[in-house]
Amino acid sequence: MPRRDDLKTIMVLGSGPIKIGQAAEFDFSGSQAVQALREDGYEVILVNSNPATIQNDPEMADKIYIEPLIPDTVRRILEIERPCALLAGMGGQTALNIASELAHDGSLERLGVELIGSDLDAIDKAEDRELFNQVCESIGLPISEAIACNSMEEVIAAADEIGSWPILIRPAFTLGGLGGGTAWDLGQLVEIATLGLRNSRISQVLIEESILGWQELEYEVMRDGADNATIVCTMENIDPMGVHTGESTVVAPLQSFSDADHQVLRDQALSLIRELNIKGGCNVQFAFNQFTGEIRVIEVNPRVSRSSALASKATGYPIARMAAKIAVGYTLDELPNPITGEGTTAAFEPTLDYCVVKIPRWPFDKFRTADRTLGTSMKSTGEVMAIGRNFEEAFLKAWASLEQGCAHPRPLTRADESEGDGMAERALTELPDSTLVEWCRVATDRRMGALIEAFRRGWSVEKVHEITRITRWFLYRFENIAQTERSITDTHATPTELTREQLKHWKSLGFSDAHIADALSGFPASGPKSLQPGFDEDAVMKRRHNLGLHPRFRMVDSCAAEFAAKTPYYYSTYEIDDEVGIDALPNLEERTKERLVTVGSGPIRIGQGIEFDYGCVHAVKAIRAAGKDAVLINNNPETVSTDFDTSDRLYFEPLTLEYVTEVLLREQAHGILLQFGGQTAINLALPLDERLPMLEHLGLNMSIMGTSCDAVDEASDRERFEAFAKRIGLQMPRGATGTSSDDVRAAVEQIGFPVLIRPSYVLGGRGMEILANQQQVDAYLREAYLAPDKPLLVDEYLGHATEIDVDAAADGSEVLIGAIMEHLEEAGIHSGDSTCFIPAQNIPDSMLQRIAEQTKAIGLGLNIKGCYNIQFAIQGDQLYTLEVNPRSSRTVPFVAKATGLPMARIAANITIGIPLADQTIPQRTSGQVCVKAPVFPFIKLRGLDPAPGPEMKSTGEVYGSDVSADVAYLKARIATEVPVATEGGAYLTVRNDDKTKLVPIAQDLVELGFTIYATPGTCDVLRANDVPATVAYRIADKNHPDALDLMREGKVSFIVNVPTISGGAVRDGNMMRRLAVELNIPFVTTLRGASMEVAAMKAAKRGPLEPRRLTVHY
Amino acid sequence: MGVRFRPKLMSEVNLGSGSFCPGGNRRGVETPPSFFDAADHLAQGTLLPSGASGPGVLLTADGGRYTGTLFGAQQHGEGELVFTTGMMGYQESLTDPSFAGQVLTFTYPLIGNYGVHEGASESGAVWPRGVVVRHAMKQPDHRFSIGTVDELLRSHGVPGIENIDTRSITRRVRELGTVLCVFGPEDDEALLKARLQNLTSPELEDLVEEVSIDAPVVLNPGALDDLNRPLPRLGALDCGIKYNILRNLCEHFEVVWCPPSTSFEILTESYNIDALFCSNGPGDPAHPGKATMARNTLAAAVRAKMPVMGICLGHQLMGLASGLQTYKMRYGHRGANQPVVDLVHGTVAITSQNHGFAVADPDAGMLAAHPSGACSPPGENTLGAEVKVRYVNANDRTVEGLDIVGHPSFTVQFHPEACPGPHDAAPLFKRFRDIVDEHLGGGR
């Protein structure tokens, strides 16, 4: 069947903000779907609340709404636009839930909108546990014994019926398994099920037999309207059942399964997608008992998913694109496989001639207090993927891609227990065996490293299997890594003595130059960076280059080279005696185009999210538009940047110096762009600059494009930047650097409390805290790791200052300011966690003028060539420069959507040599207020204080726009998915010096009809100002009712809780905020935030929100 | 070392009393014969000859040279270099008689992950004359594993070479077509070179003769259906039949497993068959040896209006008998992911395939042909009926199946019995049984 002609306009729903369980994969799939639909001539309307995505860039869809992704808003947009069809399968669970609700309440029928892709019946059958189990039973598929429960009584009865512990709890209709878990006793059961019932949209949880320890695997299936169905990819989790698949280290294709095993599972996956009548992509999860061959069907996602993004990148098969085409009527055999061109069609099962490993990226490096245990709900923010010709190679490349700690596994010591940099002396003590057993047994982010460590210590595969239940096949591979490491150490050779055979063997197993150097030196406790010249990474690289050993680049072509592939999507591997190298670049010598390499931003993590992928995609587009060859390196399978047709050539590689170097050599690149991939990319600037002279003899003659390395260093190095600031007359908070405890104490004394303290070269404010007294300084220093190359920075803390973010681009002679953004929260709260406004709302013009002048002075003074971001603070009439980031920033996409200035593209153009004067800069949008608000992962991460502070905690952001600031803010707030209260009770607790400022807020709340609850002190102040208030005891008073009682009783619908300025956990506030998170009660932690929230409440009462179409064009 | 590869004959394979017993546990069958399975040596713990090791070299007729590491039997490997893209099912492929005469390259780099299993072989021997892999895995892990790929090869005297850049080989074969090759110890390189120069295509040998049984045998004598009625009797011409075809056939028929040279008269007069099947097999379908004898039997059966089904070589023989030409493909279809379009229903099935020859399309001609241009001479239609293309490959549109117009007969190029590969086409065995039932008296 060819495309349907009866559809003209199609609405596509995105997935909203990046959050744990729902990351950039839906930007990727949505973008691919929108492109697929538009190339077929359909008009596409896209709705997404996330300003940082590529999919809602003005040129992507015909009409764009950056509006809250909630049923009311989507219904209203449907009323306005009256599209023929709604495609919900590209926006994750968020979009599916909205579509389901709009279908069930009759809205779609009333408005004549057809749900395309999988229909409502399919969605219901796949999502409702009871219906799903009935479907499985009807076609004879084995399912785990499971009982759907809608109340706690039913839960307990169900547990009795199953009769054996542990018991698995899975909520229905949630994302990332939120609220699920494994209970070993009745207490845990009640605790987990309570949360599960609350989080499920239909208040339903499933109580199941435990199949802990079984193998877990996934099948990605495609099906069209003519009932053709194929398996795109099979994936095997290394972690056995019990760990959410999004939290598992995953390998593709299946490794430890025979063809007979696979075909049974394949048949079951196909019969399931047929019975559910899914049209498009779907993902089936199985559990498999490797000792008996028993199978259980775990679940089905009737939509594209994180796994399908992984499957797409692992095989080259564009699942979302094909799913979109199927939704408009095509059959698989009518669709050419775009990877291979006309040779093959989408009715095809990709075959791999490599091994793929995915490892999740967890935020525990930032959230040291969070519970690291991995279970049935997700905690990771992103993931990396790597490709190799064997498991070891793929695994070690994936490890290097994580950018978490060291880029290769090292022997574990006591320092690893205390996370991250730890304490230097602990690094000398080996991790105790007893701890190692626990690290192997309990799934955490440390488990894979623990497995290798176990084999370093000579533990047997049988022993480790007993502890972990991990399939032996993988354990043999980890054992091989450990044994190879040992054999490297045992050579007792210097890098110059290594033979070609030795190096070739180690490289083919994925050992990086740095790993080999570290192993040759016996993994010194002082770390791989302490290796002496002649014994370090560079020395191994030189030896390797002298021996002529370079990786070969192989193509990801979906067909194991059976057909000639068109799409240049590569990975590196060390192959045997292949002097010419197949999959060579066609006619590299004859290529006349300049080849420019853009370095991506790696896994999505806190502090470095999808915004940087957005920047990379724009850079690549700018390079291609300028008629040059755009080459991209990245390792994140979820992103648009790693889509097969985003760049001219894509390299799926770790973003370390070694892998980037080899790509540069292979491409004989003319230049590299490091401004767009966040801190990951910019961190490569200096080391790469140092390395370039060593590569000249290999014919590499290139430069780092845009802002010079020296300027990057000047902006990042504290002392140099202070000197620069002094030179051009900028005011900075007083600060000092300390490399020892005494230095730090002296600095604190000199500056005076409170101080802002942080390690240098930080990403997302890791380890940054505000310290108010000597005890806190002592505590911080006990935890901190100080070394000459790792100083601590101590800054004057600017109280009650307004923070400003500026994004700008400079070309050496001219500066373009994208936007001056005002933060709602005071300086001291990480800019990534702030709510910010374009245009600034409360800053006098004269101050804006000064900001603009200083921005220009900085851009020209540092000789920035490209984009940069500055954080200023305004205290009274003083303007302080806090920091300058000589790269694309988190706010660049927000600025683009709010002002119409595509800053990333403008900057990329400058970087590749097109000055501002030669660019067509679009007209700036005016007449609206745009708000960016953060989205926090508090519900997913227990043990984390849910209060914004100097350390970044948000995973993503949303956007709201309107002609008035309060409505724009209200939209953004609604889009965060935390409700905006309009009635009920408000609980107020603030610091003493803020109490009088609270009065007008409280008055407004009373006018809005709220009952005010407050602690005795606050009550006194309020009553003295004629504000009626009810006393609630402080939690510490141990008297009732306290705030927690009121919250549990449902009497509180809004909380103002301004904590003391220190980041140290204040127990009362923490407990209250934690409970608020779990009960989904909105709370604000600043007075300005409270005022804005009250303004939003008023706006909400004024009437329904009217969606606004994005009117930006560029 | 240094001994050149000597093809084995099916008659040398110990056929009696092995673990393959397709007639076992079937209603009405009392004394089903059993046959040797290629993994039986490992299951029985037979002492294995020591294996090859050390540096090896693989040379191709077009001048390619690859170095690697030897494993498997201490033999030289030689034959036509082909590749299969299946990611699993190496044991089934290694024991598939259609690979006789060939050196088999696996594109998936990790071969042997789950070991060798009892009862998972497709014949009693390993048929390729050499095996090329990236990594021959030495530590298999699976509940059924009884040994490694290396051990399986050693137990059947088949050499292997690993640490070869198999993608490079695949690309060479894809671009230049299948080529002849030899491999062995690096020290023997001069010897290997000389051998390669004198090497003739295995297709000139009567490969079907090598791989097929010598005398007819009834697999499930007395087999009954659920209602205790005797199953229709089927003659299964063995041109290199895979065990899983026999298993599938035994579900529906009382099966006479017979040599390819069995004439139609013997089948009807001595065995009183109700239907005829012709299997897959190695080599050129136009070879004048046993393949041609099988072709004649097929044609006679069609002329007699008997229901006939053919798979792979059986399909090609039917094509030749219908007057269509067969030709050598550039590199054939070998793998578990070949999409086939059913032109009648418009649906696509993902199929298992292993063939290097194809039937020319009556309209489009010889698609995806080998650069050598090798093809059969134009022939007569000896069927007394027209054929119609029923299935085509969704990728290269080559012929994947024929319906014999007005006759209860059809053939397919792909493998409905899978092993390895998907089960999408499995219903075709049932379809054939339905055709037979209808033919025998209108829907028993």
Coordinates of N, CA and C in Angstrom, one line a residue, chain A residues 779-892:
Chain A
A779 N 34.1 20.3 57.6 CA 33.5 19.1 57.0 C 33.8 19.0 55.5
Y780 N 33.8 20.1 54.8 CA 34.0 20.1 53.4 C 35.4 19.6 53.1
L781 N 36.4 20.1 53.9 CA 37.8 19.8 53.7 C 38.1 18.3 54.0
R782 N 37.3 17.8 54.9 CA 37.5 16.3 55.2 C 37.1 15.5 54.0
E783 N 36.1 15.9 53.3 CA 35.6 15.1 52.1 C 36.4 15.5 50.8
A784 N 37.0 16.6 50.8 CA 37.6 17.1 49.6 C 39.0 16.5 49.3
Y785 N 39.3 16.4 48.0 CA 40.6 15.9 47.6 C 41.4 17.1 47.0
L786 N 42.5 17.3 47.6 CA 43.3 18.5 47.2 C 44.6 18.0 46.6
A787 N 45.0 18.5 45.5 CA 46.3 18.2 44.9 C 46.8 19.4 44.2
P788 N 48.1 19.5 43.9 CA 48.6 20.7 43.2 C 47.8 20.9 41.8
D789 N 47.4 19.8 41.2 CA 46.7 20.0 39.9 C 45.2 20.1 40.1
K790 N 44.8 19.9 41.4 CA 43.3 20.0 41.6 C 43.0 20.9 42.8
P791 N 43.1 22.2 42.5 CA 42.9 23.1 43.6 C 41.4 23.3 43.9
L792 N 41.1 23.9 45.0 CA 39.8 24.3 45.4 C 39.7 25.8 45.2
L793 N 38.5 26.2 44.7 CA 38.3 27.7 44.5 C 37.4 28.2 45.6
V794 N 37.8 29.3 46.2 CA 36.9 29.9 47.3 C 36.5 31.3 46.8
D795 N 35.2 31.5 46.8 CA 34.7 32.8 46.3 C 33.8 33.5 47.4
E796 N 33.8 34.8 47.3 CA 32.9 35.6 48.1 C 31.5 35.2 47.6
Y797 N 30.6 34.9 48.6 CA 29.2 34.6 48.2 C 28.4 35.8 48.1
L798 N 27.8 36.1 47.0 CA 27.0 37.3 46.9 C 25.6 37.1 47.3
G799 N 25.2 37.6 48.5 CA 23.9 37.3 49.0 C 22.9 38.2 48.2
H800 N 21.7 37.7 48.0 CA 20.6 38.4 47.4 C 20.9 39.1 46.1
A801 N 21.8 38.5 45.4 CA 22.2 39.0 44.1 C 21.3 38.4 43.0
T802 N 21.1 39.1 41.9 CA 20.3 38.6 40.8 C 21.4 38.0 39.8
E803 N 21.1 36.8 39.4 CA 22.0 36.2 38.4 C 21.5 36.4 37.0
I804 N 22.5 36.7 36.1 CA 22.2 37.0 34.7 C 23.0 36.0 33.9
D805 N 22.4 35.4 32.9 CA 23.1 34.6 31.9 C 23.1 35.4 30.6
V806 N 24.3 35.4 29.9 CA 24.3 36.0 28.6 C 24.9 35.0 27.6
D807 N 24.2 34.8 26.5 CA 24.8 34.1 25.4 C 25.1 35.0 24.3
A808 N 26.3 34.9 23.7 CA 26.8 35.8 22.7 C 27.7 35.1 21.7
A809 N 27.9 35.8 20.6 CA 28.9 35.2 19.6 C 29.8 36.4 19.2
A810 N 31.0 36.1 19.0 CA 32.0 37.1 18.6 C 32.9 36.6 17.5
D811 N 33.3 37.5 16.6 CA 34.1 37.0 15.5 C 35.5 37.7 15.5
G812 N 35.8 38.4 16.6 CA 37.1 39.1 16.7 C 37.0 40.6 16.5
S813 N 35.9 41.0 15.8 CA 35.8 42.4 15.6 C 34.4 42.8 16.0
E814 N 33.5 41.9 16.0 CA 32.1 42.3 16.3 C 31.5 41.3 17.3
V815 N 30.5 41.7 18.0 CA 29.8 40.8 19.0 C 28.3 40.8 18.7
L816 N 27.7 39.7 18.7 CA 26.3 39.6 18.7 C 25.8 39.0 20.0
I817 N 25.0 39.8 20.7 CA 24.4 39.3 21.9 C 23.1 38.6 21.6
G818 N 23.0 37.3 22.0 CA 21.8 36.5 21.8 C 20.7 37.0 22.7
A819 N 21.0 36.9 24.0 CA 20.0 37.3 24.9 C 20.7 37.5 26.3
I820 N 20.1 38.5 27.0 CA 20.4 38.7 28.4 C 19.3 38.1 29.2
M821 N 19.6 37.0 30.0 CA 18.6 36.3 30.7 C 18.6 36.6 32.2
E822 N 17.5 36.8 32.7 CA 17.4 37.1 34.2 C 16.9 35.8 34.9
H823 N 17.7 35.4 35.9 CA 17.3 34.3 36.7 C 16.3 34.6 37.8
L824 N 15.3 33.8 38.0 CA 14.4 34.0 39.1 C 15.1 33.8 40.4
E825 N 15.9 32.7 40.5 CA 16.6 32.4 41.7 C 17.8 33.3 41.9
E826 N 18.2 33.5 43.1 CA 19.3 34.4 43.4 C 20.6 33.7 43.0
A827 N 21.6 34.5 42.8 CA 23.0 33.9 42.6 C 23.3 33.0 43.7
G828 N 23.9 31.9 43.4 CA 24.2 30.9 44.4 C 23.5 29.6 44.1
I829 N 22.4 29.7 43.4 CA 21.7 28.5 42.9 C 22.3 28.3 41.5
H830 N 22.7 27.1 41.2 CA 23.3 26.8 39.9 C 22.5 27.3 38.7
S831 N 23.1 28.0 37.8 CA 22.4 28.6 36.7 C 21.6 27.5 35.9
G832 N 22.1 26.3 35.9 CA 21.4 25.2 35.2 C 20.1 24.9 35.9
D833 N 20.0 25.2 37.1 CA 18.8 24.8 37.9 C 17.8 26.0 38.1
S834 N 18.2 27.1 37.4 CA 17.4 28.3 37.6 C 16.3 28.4 36.6
T835 N 15.3 29.2 37.0 CA 14.2 29.5 36.1 C 14.6 30.9 35.5
C836 N 14.7 31.0 34.2 CA 15.1 32.3 33.7 C 14.2 32.8 32.6
F837 N 14.3 34.1 32.5 CA 13.4 34.9 31.6 C 14.1 35.6 30.5
I838 N 13.5 35.6 29.3 CA 13.9 36.5 28.2 C 12.7 37.2 27.8
P839 N 12.7 38.5 27.8 CA 13.8 39.4 28.2 C 13.8 39.5 29.7
A840 N 14.9 40.1 30.2 CA 15.1 40.3 31.7 C 13.9 41.2 32.2
Q841 N 13.3 40.8 33.3 CA 12.1 41.5 33.8 C 12.3 42.6 34.8
N842 N 13.4 42.6 35.6 CA 13.5 43.5 36.6 C 14.8 44.3 36.6
I843 N 15.5 44.3 35.5 CA 16.8 44.9 35.4 C 16.6 46.3 34.7
P844 N 17.1 47.3 35.3 CA 17.0 48.7 34.6 C 17.8 48.7 33.3
D845 N 17.4 49.5 32.4 CA 18.0 49.6 31.1 C 19.5 49.9 31.2
S846 N 19.8 50.8 32.2 CA 21.2 51.2 32.3 C 22.1 50.0 32.7
M847 N 21.5 49.1 33.5 CA 22.3 47.9 33.9 C 22.4 47.0 32.7
L848 N 21.3 46.9 31.9 CA 21.4 46.0 30.7 C 22.4 46.5 29.8
Q849 N 22.5 47.8 29.7 CA 23.5 48.5 28.9 C 24.9 48.1 29.3
R850 N 25.1 48.1 30.6 CA 26.5 47.8 31.2 C 26.8 46.3 30.9
I851 N 25.7 45.5 31.0 CA 25.9 44.0 30.8 C 26.4 43.8 29.3
A852 N 25.7 44.5 28.4 CA 26.0 44.4 27.0 C 27.4 44.9 26.7
E853 N 27.8 46.0 27.3 CA 29.1 46.5 27.1 C 30.2 45.5 27.6
Q854 N 29.9 45.0 28.8 CA 30.9 44.1 29.4 C 31.0 42.8 28.5
T855 N 29.8 42.3 28.1 CA 29.8 41.1 27.2 C 30.7 41.4 26.0
K856 N 30.5 42.5 25.4 CA 31.3 42.8 24.2 C 32.8 42.9 24.6
A857 N 33.1 43.6 25.7 CA 34.5 43.7 26.0 C 35.2 42.4 26.3
I858 N 34.4 41.5 26.9 CA 34.9 40.1 27.2 C 35.2 39.4 25.9
G859 N 34.1 39.4 25.0 CA 34.2 38.7 23.8 C 35.4 39.1 22.9
L860 N 35.6 40.4 22.8 CA 36.7 41.0 22.0 C 38.0 40.8 22.7
G861 N 37.9 41.0 24.1 CA 39.2 41.0 24.8 C 39.8 39.6 24.8
L862 N 38.9 38.6 24.9 CA 39.5 37.2 24.9 C 39.7 36.7 23.5
N863 N 39.3 37.5 22.5 CA 39.4 37.2 21.1 C 38.6 35.9 20.9
I864 N 37.4 35.9 21.3 CA 36.5 34.7 21.1 C 36.1 34.7 19.6
K865 N 36.2 33.5 19.1 CA 35.8 33.3 17.7 C 34.7 32.2 17.7
G866 N 33.5 32.6 17.9 CA 32.4 31.6 18.1 C 31.5 32.1 19.2
C867 N 31.0 31.1 19.9 CA 30.0 31.5 21.0 C 30.7 31.5 22.3
Y868 N 30.0 32.1 23.2 CA 30.4 32.1 24.6 C 29.3 32.5 25.5
N869 N 29.4 32.2 26.8 CA 28.3 32.4 27.7 C 28.9 33.0 28.9
I870 N 28.3 34.0 29.5 CA 28.8 34.7 30.6 C 27.7 34.7 31.7
Q871 N 28.2 34.4 32.9 CA 27.3 34.6 34.1 C 27.7 35.8 34.9
F872 N 26.7 36.7 35.0 CA 26.9 37.9 35.8 C 26.1 37.8 37.1
A873 N 26.4 38.6 38.1 CA 25.5 38.8 39.2 C 25.4 40.3 39.5
I874 N 24.2 40.7 39.8 CA 23.9 42.1 40.1 C 23.5 42.2 41.6
Q875 N 24.3 42.9 42.3 CA 24.0 43.1 43.7 C 24.0 44.6 43.9
G876 N 22.8 45.1 44.2 CA 22.6 46.6 44.3 C 22.9 47.1 42.9
D877 N 23.8 48.1 42.8 CA 24.1 48.6 41.5 C 25.5 48.1 41.0
Q878 N 25.9 47.0 41.7 CA 27.2 46.4 41.3 C 27.0 45.3 40.3
L879 N 27.9 45.2 39.3 CA 27.8 44.1 38.4 C 29.1 43.3 38.5
Y880 N 28.9 42.0 38.8 CA 30.0 41.1 39.0 C 30.0 40.1 37.8
T881 N 31.2 39.8 37.3 CA 31.3 38.8 36.4 C 31.7 37.5 37.1
L882 N 30.8 36.5 37.0 CA 31.1 35.2 37.7 C 31.9 34.3 36.9
E883 N 31.5 34.0 35.7 CA 32.4 33.1 34.9 C 32.1 33.3 33.4
V884 N 33.0 32.9 32.6 CA 32.9 32.9 31.2 C 33.2 31.5 30.6
N885 N 32.2 31.0 29.9 CA 32.4 29.7 29.2 C 32.6 30.0 27.7
P886 N 33.8 29.7 27.2 CA 34.1 29.9 25.8 C 33.6 28.9 24.9
R887 N 32.3 28.6 25.0 CA 31.7 27.5 24.3 C 30.2 27.7 24.2
S888 N 29.6 26.8 23.4 CA 28.1 26.8 23.4 C 27.6 26.5 24.7
S889 N 26.5 27.0 25.1 CA 26.0 26.8 26.5 C 24.7 26.1 26.5
R890 N 24.3 25.8 27.7 CA 23.0 25.2 28.0 C 21.8 26.0 27.5
T891 N 21.9 27.3 27.5 CA 20.8 28.1 27.1 C 20.7 28.5 25.7
V892 N 21.7 28.1 24.9 CA 21.7 28.4 23.5 C 20.4 28.1 22.7

